[in-house]
Short mmCIF file of C-alpha atoms in Angstrom, two decimals:
data_model
loop_
_atom_site.label_atom_id
_atom_site.label_comp_id
_atom_site.label_asym_id
_atom_site.label_seq_id
_atom_site.Cartn_x
_atom_site.Cartn_y
_atom_site.Cartn_z
CA MET A 6 3.00 29.55 -41.16
CA LEU A 7 1.99 27.49 -38.21
CA TYR A 8 0.98 24.54 -40.90
CA VAL A 9 4.60 24.56 -42.30
CA ALA A 10 5.93 24.47 -39.00
CA LEU A 11 3.64 21.59 -37.87
CA ARG A 12 4.39 19.70 -41.24
CA ILE A 13 8.32 20.16 -40.56
CA LEU A 14 7.64 18.57 -36.55
CA LEU A 15 5.40 15.86 -37.91
CA TYR A 16 8.35 15.26 -40.83
CA GLU A 17 10.86 15.07 -37.80
CA LYS A 18 9.11 12.84 -35.35
CA LEU A 19 12.26 11.45 -33.28
CA ARG A 20 13.99 14.67 -33.20
CA SER A 21 10.45 16.47 -32.47
CA PHE A 22 9.64 14.02 -29.51
CA ILE A 23 12.74 14.69 -27.93
CA ALA A 24 12.41 18.15 -28.05
CA LEU A 25 8.91 18.20 -26.71
CA LEU A 26 10.13 15.41 -23.92
CA GLY A 27 12.54 18.01 -22.84
CA VAL A 28 9.76 21.26 -22.45
CA ILE A 29 7.60 18.85 -20.61
CA PHE A 30 10.44 17.81 -18.15
CA ALA A 31 11.64 21.23 -17.95
CA VAL A 32 8.15 22.73 -17.31
CA SER A 33 6.83 19.85 -14.87
CA LEU A 34 10.11 20.28 -12.90
CA ILE A 35 8.94 24.28 -13.18
CA PHE A 36 5.46 23.50 -11.83
CA ALA A 37 6.88 21.14 -9.04
CA GLN A 38 8.99 23.46 -7.34
CA MET A 39 6.64 26.51 -7.57
CA GLY A 40 4.00 24.37 -6.12
CA ILE A 41 6.22 22.55 -3.43
CA TYR A 42 7.29 26.09 -2.46
CA LEU A 43 3.64 27.77 -2.43
CA GLY A 44 2.78 25.13 -0.43
CA LEU A 45 5.45 24.94 2.16
CA THR A 46 4.63 28.77 2.46
CA GLU A 47 1.33 28.26 3.28
CA THR A 48 1.85 25.57 5.49
CA SER A 49 4.35 27.79 7.49
CA SER A 50 1.23 30.34 8.65
CA ILE A 51 -1.36 27.94 8.23
CA ILE A 52 -2.63 28.66 11.66
CA ILE A 53 -2.37 32.50 11.29
CA ASP A 54 -4.51 32.21 8.01
CA HIS A 55 -7.10 29.87 9.64
CA THR A 56 -7.22 32.15 13.01
CA ARG A 57 -10.23 34.49 13.41
CA GLY A 58 -8.93 37.64 14.63
CA ASP A 59 -7.38 40.85 12.82
CA ILE A 60 -4.45 42.23 15.12
CA TRP A 61 -1.71 39.93 16.11
CA VAL A 62 0.38 41.14 18.98
CA THR A 63 3.64 39.33 19.58
CA SER A 64 6.73 39.50 21.45
CA LYS A 65 9.43 42.19 20.36
CA ASN A 66 11.24 41.29 17.44
CA CYS A 67 9.52 38.42 16.55
CA LYS A 68 10.37 36.94 13.79
CA ASN A 69 7.84 34.34 12.70
CA PHE A 70 5.11 32.43 14.10
CA ASP A 71 6.71 29.26 15.49
CA PHE A 72 9.51 31.00 17.84
CA SER A 73 7.69 34.04 19.56
CA GLN A 74 8.45 34.76 23.49
CA PRO A 75 6.17 34.62 26.09
CA ILE A 76 4.34 37.84 27.01
CA PRO A 77 2.40 39.26 30.10
CA GLU A 78 -0.89 38.05 29.97
CA TYR A 79 -2.82 41.25 31.12
CA LEU A 80 -2.10 42.54 27.96
CA GLN A 81 -5.31 41.69 26.51
CA PHE A 82 -6.83 43.89 28.92
CA HIS A 83 -5.09 47.16 27.50
CA VAL A 84 -5.93 45.79 24.00
CA LEU A 85 -9.59 44.57 24.52
CA SER A 86 -10.02 48.68 25.94
CA THR A 87 -9.05 50.03 22.85
CA GLU A 88 -11.76 51.48 20.54
CA GLY A 89 -13.00 49.44 18.03
CA ILE A 90 -11.37 46.22 19.43
CA GLN A 91 -14.43 43.66 19.04
CA TRP A 92 -13.00 40.98 21.03
CA VAL A 93 -9.90 39.27 22.35
CA GLU A 94 -8.50 35.84 22.87
CA ASN A 95 -5.01 34.32 24.45
CA LEU A 96 -3.12 31.84 22.32
CA ILE A 97 -0.26 29.86 23.35
CA ILE A 98 2.29 28.44 20.83
CA THR A 99 5.56 26.41 22.30
CA TRP A 100 7.73 23.70 21.73
CA GLY A 101 7.97 20.42 23.83
CA VAL A 102 8.35 16.57 23.44
CA ILE A 103 6.09 13.65 23.72
CA LYS A 104 7.12 10.32 24.47
CA GLN A 105 6.75 7.40 22.00
CA LYS A 106 4.87 3.89 22.22
CA GLU A 107 7.77 1.94 21.79
CA GLY A 108 10.35 4.31 23.73
CA GLY A 109 12.20 7.59 22.66
CA THR A 110 10.93 11.14 22.43
CA GLU A 111 9.91 12.88 19.96
CA GLN A 112 9.99 17.27 19.23
CA VAL A 113 6.12 18.62 18.91
CA GLU A 114 4.55 21.96 18.64
CA ILE A 115 2.03 23.02 21.08
CA VAL A 116 -1.11 25.38 20.32
CA GLY A 117 -2.79 26.07 23.64
CA TYR A 118 -6.24 27.77 22.73
CA ASN A 119 -9.38 28.63 23.85
CA PRO A 120 -11.95 25.81 23.90
CA ASP A 121 -15.33 28.24 24.14
CA THR A 122 -14.12 29.86 21.06
CA GLY A 123 -12.04 27.55 19.23
CA ILE A 124 -9.82 30.81 17.89
CA GLY A 125 -6.41 29.39 17.32
CA GLY A 126 -7.66 25.82 17.55
CA PRO A 127 -8.15 23.41 14.61
CA TRP A 128 -10.62 24.25 12.22
CA ARG A 129 -11.18 20.91 10.82
CA MET A 130 -11.99 17.44 12.86
CA LYS A 131 -11.70 14.39 11.56
CA VAL A 132 -12.50 12.36 14.71
CA GLY A 133 -14.07 14.52 18.17
CA ASP A 134 -14.84 18.46 18.88
CA ILE A 135 -12.70 20.95 19.84
CA ARG A 136 -14.18 21.62 22.98
CA ALA A 137 -13.59 18.12 24.35
CA VAL A 138 -9.90 19.62 25.59
CA LYS A 139 -11.92 21.45 28.30
CA ASN A 140 -11.29 20.59 32.11
CA GLY A 141 -8.57 17.78 31.87
CA ASN A 142 -5.36 16.46 30.45
CA PHE A 143 -6.72 16.68 27.06
CA VAL A 144 -5.05 16.62 23.85
CA ILE A 145 -6.09 16.76 20.15
CA VAL A 146 -3.50 15.27 17.50
CA ASP A 147 -3.47 16.69 13.92
CA GLU A 148 -3.51 13.15 11.70
CA SER A 149 -0.07 14.25 9.67
CA ALA A 150 1.31 14.03 13.15
CA MET A 151 1.17 9.98 12.66
CA LYS A 152 3.94 9.70 9.94
CA ARG A 153 6.16 11.03 13.03
CA LEU A 154 4.32 9.83 16.22
CA GLY A 155 2.50 6.18 14.99
CA ARG A 156 -0.41 5.36 14.61
CA ILE A 157 -2.76 7.65 17.55
CA SER A 158 -6.44 6.76 17.79
CA VAL A 159 -9.04 8.85 20.22
CA GLY A 160 -9.07 7.48 23.52
CA ASP A 161 -4.95 6.73 23.47
CA TYR A 162 -2.84 8.10 26.07
CA ARG A 163 0.93 10.06 25.39
CA ASP A 164 3.09 11.85 28.13
CA VAL A 165 3.86 15.13 26.82
CA LEU A 166 6.52 17.38 28.54
CA TRP A 167 6.31 13.91 31.30
CA ARG A 168 2.76 14.28 32.19
CA ARG A 169 0.10 12.16 31.30
CA VAL A 170 -2.26 12.98 28.59
CA LYS A 171 -5.30 11.83 26.84
CA VAL A 172 -5.84 11.91 22.88
CA VAL A 173 -9.65 13.36 22.70
CA GLY A 174 -9.70 14.40 19.27
CA ILE A 175 -7.91 14.00 15.94
CA SER A 176 -7.74 17.22 13.52
CA GLN A 177 -7.10 17.37 10.07
CA GLU A 178 -4.76 19.97 7.70
CA VAL A 179 -2.75 21.59 10.38
CA LYS A 180 0.21 20.50 8.91
CA SER A 181 3.42 22.15 9.93
CA PHE A 182 6.19 23.73 8.18
CA THR A 183 9.18 22.68 10.55
CA THR A 184 7.43 18.89 10.09
CA ALA A 185 7.58 18.58 13.91
CA PRO A 186 4.05 17.66 14.98
CA ILE A 187 1.13 19.48 16.07
CA ILE A 188 -0.96 19.29 19.23
CA PHE A 189 -3.83 21.25 20.65
CA THR A 190 -4.58 21.12 24.17
CA SER A 191 -6.80 24.21 26.15
CA TYR A 192 -4.88 27.28 26.80
CA ARG A 193 -5.34 26.59 30.88
CA PHE A 194 -3.63 23.17 30.47
CA ALA A 195 -1.39 24.51 28.27
CA GLN A 196 -0.09 26.89 30.81
CA LYS A 197 0.16 24.26 33.58
CA LEU A 198 2.01 22.12 31.39
CA VAL A 199 5.02 24.23 29.71
CA ARG A 200 6.22 25.82 33.01
CA TRP A 201 8.29 27.92 31.56
CA ILE A 202 5.38 30.08 30.14
CA GLY A 203 3.49 30.27 33.78
CA PRO A 204 -0.22 31.03 34.82
CA ASP A 205 0.74 34.21 34.24
CA LYS A 206 1.90 34.63 30.64
CA THR A 207 0.59 34.14 26.95
CA VAL A 208 2.24 34.14 23.59
CA PHE A 209 0.08 35.90 21.29
CA VAL A 210 -2.87 38.03 21.82
CA ILE A 211 -5.29 38.06 19.08
CA ALA A 212 -7.58 40.40 18.73
CA LYS A 213 -10.91 41.33 16.37
CA VAL A 214 -11.69 44.95 14.83
CA SER A 215 -15.27 45.93 14.97
CA PRO A 216 -17.23 46.59 11.77
CA GLY A 217 -16.39 50.00 10.76
CA TYR A 218 -12.70 50.35 12.07
CA SER A 219 -9.67 50.50 10.43
CA VAL A 220 -7.60 47.93 11.36
CA LYS A 221 -4.11 49.65 10.13
CA LYS A 222 -5.35 52.49 12.28
CA ILE A 223 -5.90 49.96 15.27
CA VAL A 224 -2.76 48.70 14.23
CA GLY A 225 -1.06 51.94 14.92
CA GLU A 226 -2.93 52.95 18.23
CA LEU A 227 -1.70 49.94 19.54
CA LYS A 228 1.89 49.95 18.55
CA LYS A 229 1.85 53.20 20.57
CA LYS A 230 0.07 51.98 23.42
CA LEU A 231 1.88 48.76 23.81
CA LYS A 232 5.29 48.41 25.24
CA GLY A 233 7.91 45.92 24.94
CA VAL A 234 5.92 43.63 22.26
CA ASP A 235 5.17 44.03 18.39
CA VAL A 236 1.62 44.38 16.78
CA TYR A 237 0.70 43.06 13.59
CA SER A 238 -2.39 42.93 11.23
CA LYS A 239 -2.96 39.26 10.15
CA LYS A 240 -1.74 39.71 7.10
CA ASP A 241 1.50 41.22 7.79
CA PHE A 242 1.94 38.95 10.52
CA SER A 243 1.61 36.04 8.24
CA ARG A 244 3.71 38.04 5.45
CA LYS A 245 6.79 38.08 8.17
CA THR A 246 6.10 34.70 8.77
CA ARG A 247 6.74 33.34 5.29
CA PHE A 248 9.32 35.53 4.35
CA TYR A 249 11.21 34.30 7.10
CA TRP A 250 11.11 30.88 6.16
CA THR A 251 11.56 31.72 2.35
CA MET A 252 14.39 34.27 2.50
CA GLU A 253 16.36 33.56 5.95
CA THR A 254 16.42 30.18 5.88
CA GLY A 255 17.63 29.84 2.38
CA VAL A 256 14.50 27.84 1.47
CA GLY A 257 13.32 30.49 -1.27
CA VAL A 258 17.17 30.75 -2.90
CA SER A 259 16.96 26.70 -3.47
CA PHE A 260 13.80 26.93 -5.30
CA LEU A 261 14.37 29.75 -7.52
CA LEU A 262 17.72 28.14 -8.76
CA THR A 263 15.93 24.77 -9.53
CA ILE A 264 13.65 26.58 -11.56
CA LEU A 265 16.36 28.99 -13.41
CA ILE A 266 17.95 25.62 -14.13
CA SER A 267 14.93 23.64 -15.54
CA PHE A 268 14.50 26.91 -17.70
CA LEU A 269 17.55 26.93 -18.89
CA ILE A 270 17.57 22.99 -19.43
CA GLY A 271 13.94 23.59 -21.72
CA PHE A 272 16.26 26.43 -23.02
CA LEU A 273 18.89 24.56 -24.95
CA ILE A 274 16.94 21.60 -25.76
CA VAL A 275 14.46 23.42 -27.47
CA GLY A 276 16.84 25.84 -28.93
CA GLN A 277 19.18 23.11 -30.23
CA THR A 278 16.48 21.09 -31.69
CA ILE A 279 14.86 23.93 -33.67
CA TYR A 280 18.49 24.97 -34.56
CA ASN A 281 19.63 21.75 -36.02
CA SER A 282 16.51 21.73 -37.89
CA THR A 283 17.15 25.01 -39.57
CA LEU A 284 20.81 23.83 -40.72
CA GLU A 285 19.00 20.38 -41.86
CA HIS A 286 16.02 22.69 -44.33
CA ILE A 287 18.61 25.22 -44.71
CA LYS A 288 18.32 24.96 -48.54
CA GLU A 289 14.30 24.78 -48.56
CA PHE A 290 14.68 28.46 -46.32
CA GLY A 291 16.77 29.77 -49.07
CA THR A 292 14.27 28.48 -52.05
CA LEU A 293 11.39 30.36 -50.28
CA LYS A 294 13.71 33.69 -50.19
CA ALA A 295 14.22 33.00 -54.00
CA LEU A 296 11.01 32.86 -54.86
CA GLY A 297 10.15 35.73 -53.15
CA ALA A 298 9.64 35.43 -49.36
CA SER A 299 10.67 37.59 -46.70
CA ASN A 300 13.06 36.90 -43.71
CA LEU A 301 9.74 37.55 -41.62
CA ALA A 302 7.67 34.77 -43.03
CA ILE A 303 10.54 32.22 -42.45
CA TYR A 304 10.86 33.95 -39.07
CA GLN A 305 7.33 33.00 -38.54
CA ILE A 306 7.81 29.47 -39.25
CA ILE A 307 10.72 28.80 -36.78
CA PHE A 308 8.75 30.61 -34.26
CA SER A 309 5.72 28.88 -34.96
CA GLN A 310 7.83 25.46 -34.16
CA ALA A 311 8.95 26.98 -30.88
CA PHE A 312 4.97 27.89 -30.02
CA ILE A 313 4.12 24.48 -30.80
CA ASN A 314 6.46 22.88 -28.59
CA ALA A 315 5.70 25.34 -25.77
CA LEU A 316 2.15 24.72 -25.84
CA LEU A 317 2.05 20.98 -26.66
CA GLY A 318 4.75 20.91 -23.54
CA TYR A 319 2.84 23.34 -21.15
CA LEU A 320 -0.77 21.50 -21.59
CA ILE A 321 0.71 17.66 -21.07
CA SER A 322 2.87 19.00 -17.82
CA LEU A 323 -0.04 20.74 -16.49
CA VAL A 324 -2.33 17.64 -16.54
CA PHE A 325 0.50 15.73 -14.99
CA THR A 326 0.85 18.48 -12.49
CA ILE A 327 -2.56 18.14 -11.48
CA PHE A 328 -2.32 14.19 -11.37
CA SER A 329 0.55 14.33 -9.23
CA VAL A 330 -0.95 16.28 -6.66
CA ARG A 331 -2.68 13.21 -4.45
CA PHE A 332 0.91 11.78 -5.03
CA TYR A 333 3.14 14.47 -3.34
CA LYS A 334 0.67 14.40 -0.32
CA ALA A 335 0.88 10.92 -0.21
CA ILE A 336 5.03 11.39 0.75
CA GLY A 337 4.18 14.11 3.00
CA LEU A 338 4.57 17.09 0.79
CA VAL A 339 1.98 19.97 0.36
CA MET A 340 1.73 21.02 -3.49
CA VAL A 341 -0.52 23.88 -4.65
CA VAL A 342 -1.79 24.55 -8.14
CA LYS A 343 -3.28 27.87 -8.46
CA GLY A 344 -4.84 29.84 -11.56
CA TRP A 345 -1.99 32.80 -11.48
CA VAL A 346 0.45 30.14 -11.02
CA ASN A 347 -0.56 28.14 -14.15
CA ILE A 348 -0.34 31.36 -16.10
CA LEU A 349 2.91 32.43 -14.71
CA VAL A 350 4.21 29.02 -15.97
CA LEU A 351 2.81 29.46 -19.10
CA LEU A 352 4.15 32.75 -19.68
CA LEU A 353 7.73 31.15 -18.62
CA THR A 354 7.43 28.20 -20.64
CA LEU A 355 6.40 30.40 -24.02
CA THR A 356 9.53 33.14 -23.16
CA MET A 357 11.69 29.51 -22.89
CA CYS A 358 10.86 28.34 -25.90
CA LEU A 359 10.46 31.55 -27.97
CA SER A 360 13.46 32.69 -26.95
CA SER A 361 15.63 29.81 -28.01
CA ALA A 362 14.39 30.24 -31.63
CA PHE A 363 16.31 33.27 -31.91
CA PHE A 364 19.55 30.87 -32.53
CA SER A 365 17.71 29.81 -35.64
CA ILE A 366 16.75 33.59 -36.44
CA ARG A 367 20.52 34.47 -36.86
CA LYS A 368 21.26 31.79 -39.39
CA VAL A 369 17.98 32.58 -41.28
CA LYS A 370 19.64 35.97 -41.86
CA LYS A 371 22.55 35.18 -43.59
CA ILE A 372 20.93 32.74 -45.83
CA ASP A 373 21.68 33.67 -49.23
CA PRO A 374 19.27 32.43 -52.09
CA ALA A 375 22.52 31.62 -54.36
CA ILE A 376 22.74 28.49 -52.02
CA LEU A 377 20.61 26.64 -54.04
CA PHE A 378 23.03 26.34 -56.76
CA ARG A 379 25.99 25.20 -54.44
CA GLU A 380 27.26 21.63 -54.48
#
C-alpha cells in the first residue's frame, strides 16, 4: 500500500509538492520556535548552570537569578559551619550603567566573583585570564556585549557607574537573557563599585557539598538554620529562574501559541491535499472495493500518503534547522537542537499528518462500489 500511495503522490506532482512545502514550513517553524525557546531558557540560567557548587543561598522570595537582593556577607560562615559543606563562595550579581565611547549610556549586568577560584566567573575566555581582574579597577567583557557596546578590546577604558575601569579580558558564551551586556569583575571591586551593596553584603552564597552527603538534606538543614533568606539546590534555582522567565513574563505562552498555529497550518494543508486527492480517485477506490478490497486496505493507502509527507517534510526541516543554527547565532539568537527535541518534533509531525488523513477516511467509509455504474 505504501507503493500505491507513493505512485499517487508522484502522479499528482504539483499538489504533492505544495503539500510537502506546507509540512516543511510548519515543521521548520516548530523546530525554530522550540529551539529558540530552549536557547532562551538556557541563557536565563546560564551562569547558575556553569557555576561550580551545589547550593545557592539567595534573598527572601527571590524570583530569579537576575533580580536577587543583597544579603549579609557573614552568612557564608554559617553555611561553612554546617556539616557536609566543603567550601563556600560569595557572588555578586547586580545592575549598573556603562558609558559609551560615543556618549550615552547602556545598562549592564555586573558579576562580581572571586578571581582566585573563578567561582561564578567566565568559564571560557577568548582573550585574557579570569584572574586578571584582581587588585584593580579591572573588568572582563563578554563578546556578545559588543553588539550593544560597540567594538571592545583588551586595554580599553570605559566608565562603569562613573568609575574608570580597564578591560583586561574578553569572555565567550555568557549571553544574557535580558539582552543586557554582562561584565565580570572581582568580588571586592564589585562591592566598591556598586555602593548600594556595600562592604558587608553579598548577593549569593554558593556552597559545595562534600562527597557522600545529600544535597537535598543539607538544603533542608540550611533552611532551618538561616533566617530571612531562601536556600535552593543548583538544579532547583536554575529551574525556578527558567520558570519565571517562561511563565511570569508570557514568553512561554507566546512560543506555545506559535507552535500550535504551525501545527494547525500543517494539519490543514496536508488534510486538504489528501482529501482532494481522495475525491479525485473516488472511483478508483470504488473499483478496489468492488474487487473485494476492504476499507482497511484503502485506509492504509491514505495513511501512507500522510506518512510519506510527514517523513519527507520532517527530514528536510531537520536538515534546514541544523544549517540554520549559525544564522540564528549571527542575528543574536541562541537556537538549541537536541535529540529529544528532534524526537518530539517527529512525533508532532506524524500526529499532524496522520490525524489530517481522517478527513479522507470518513469519505472512503461511505464509498458504494455502485458508483462505478453512475455517470
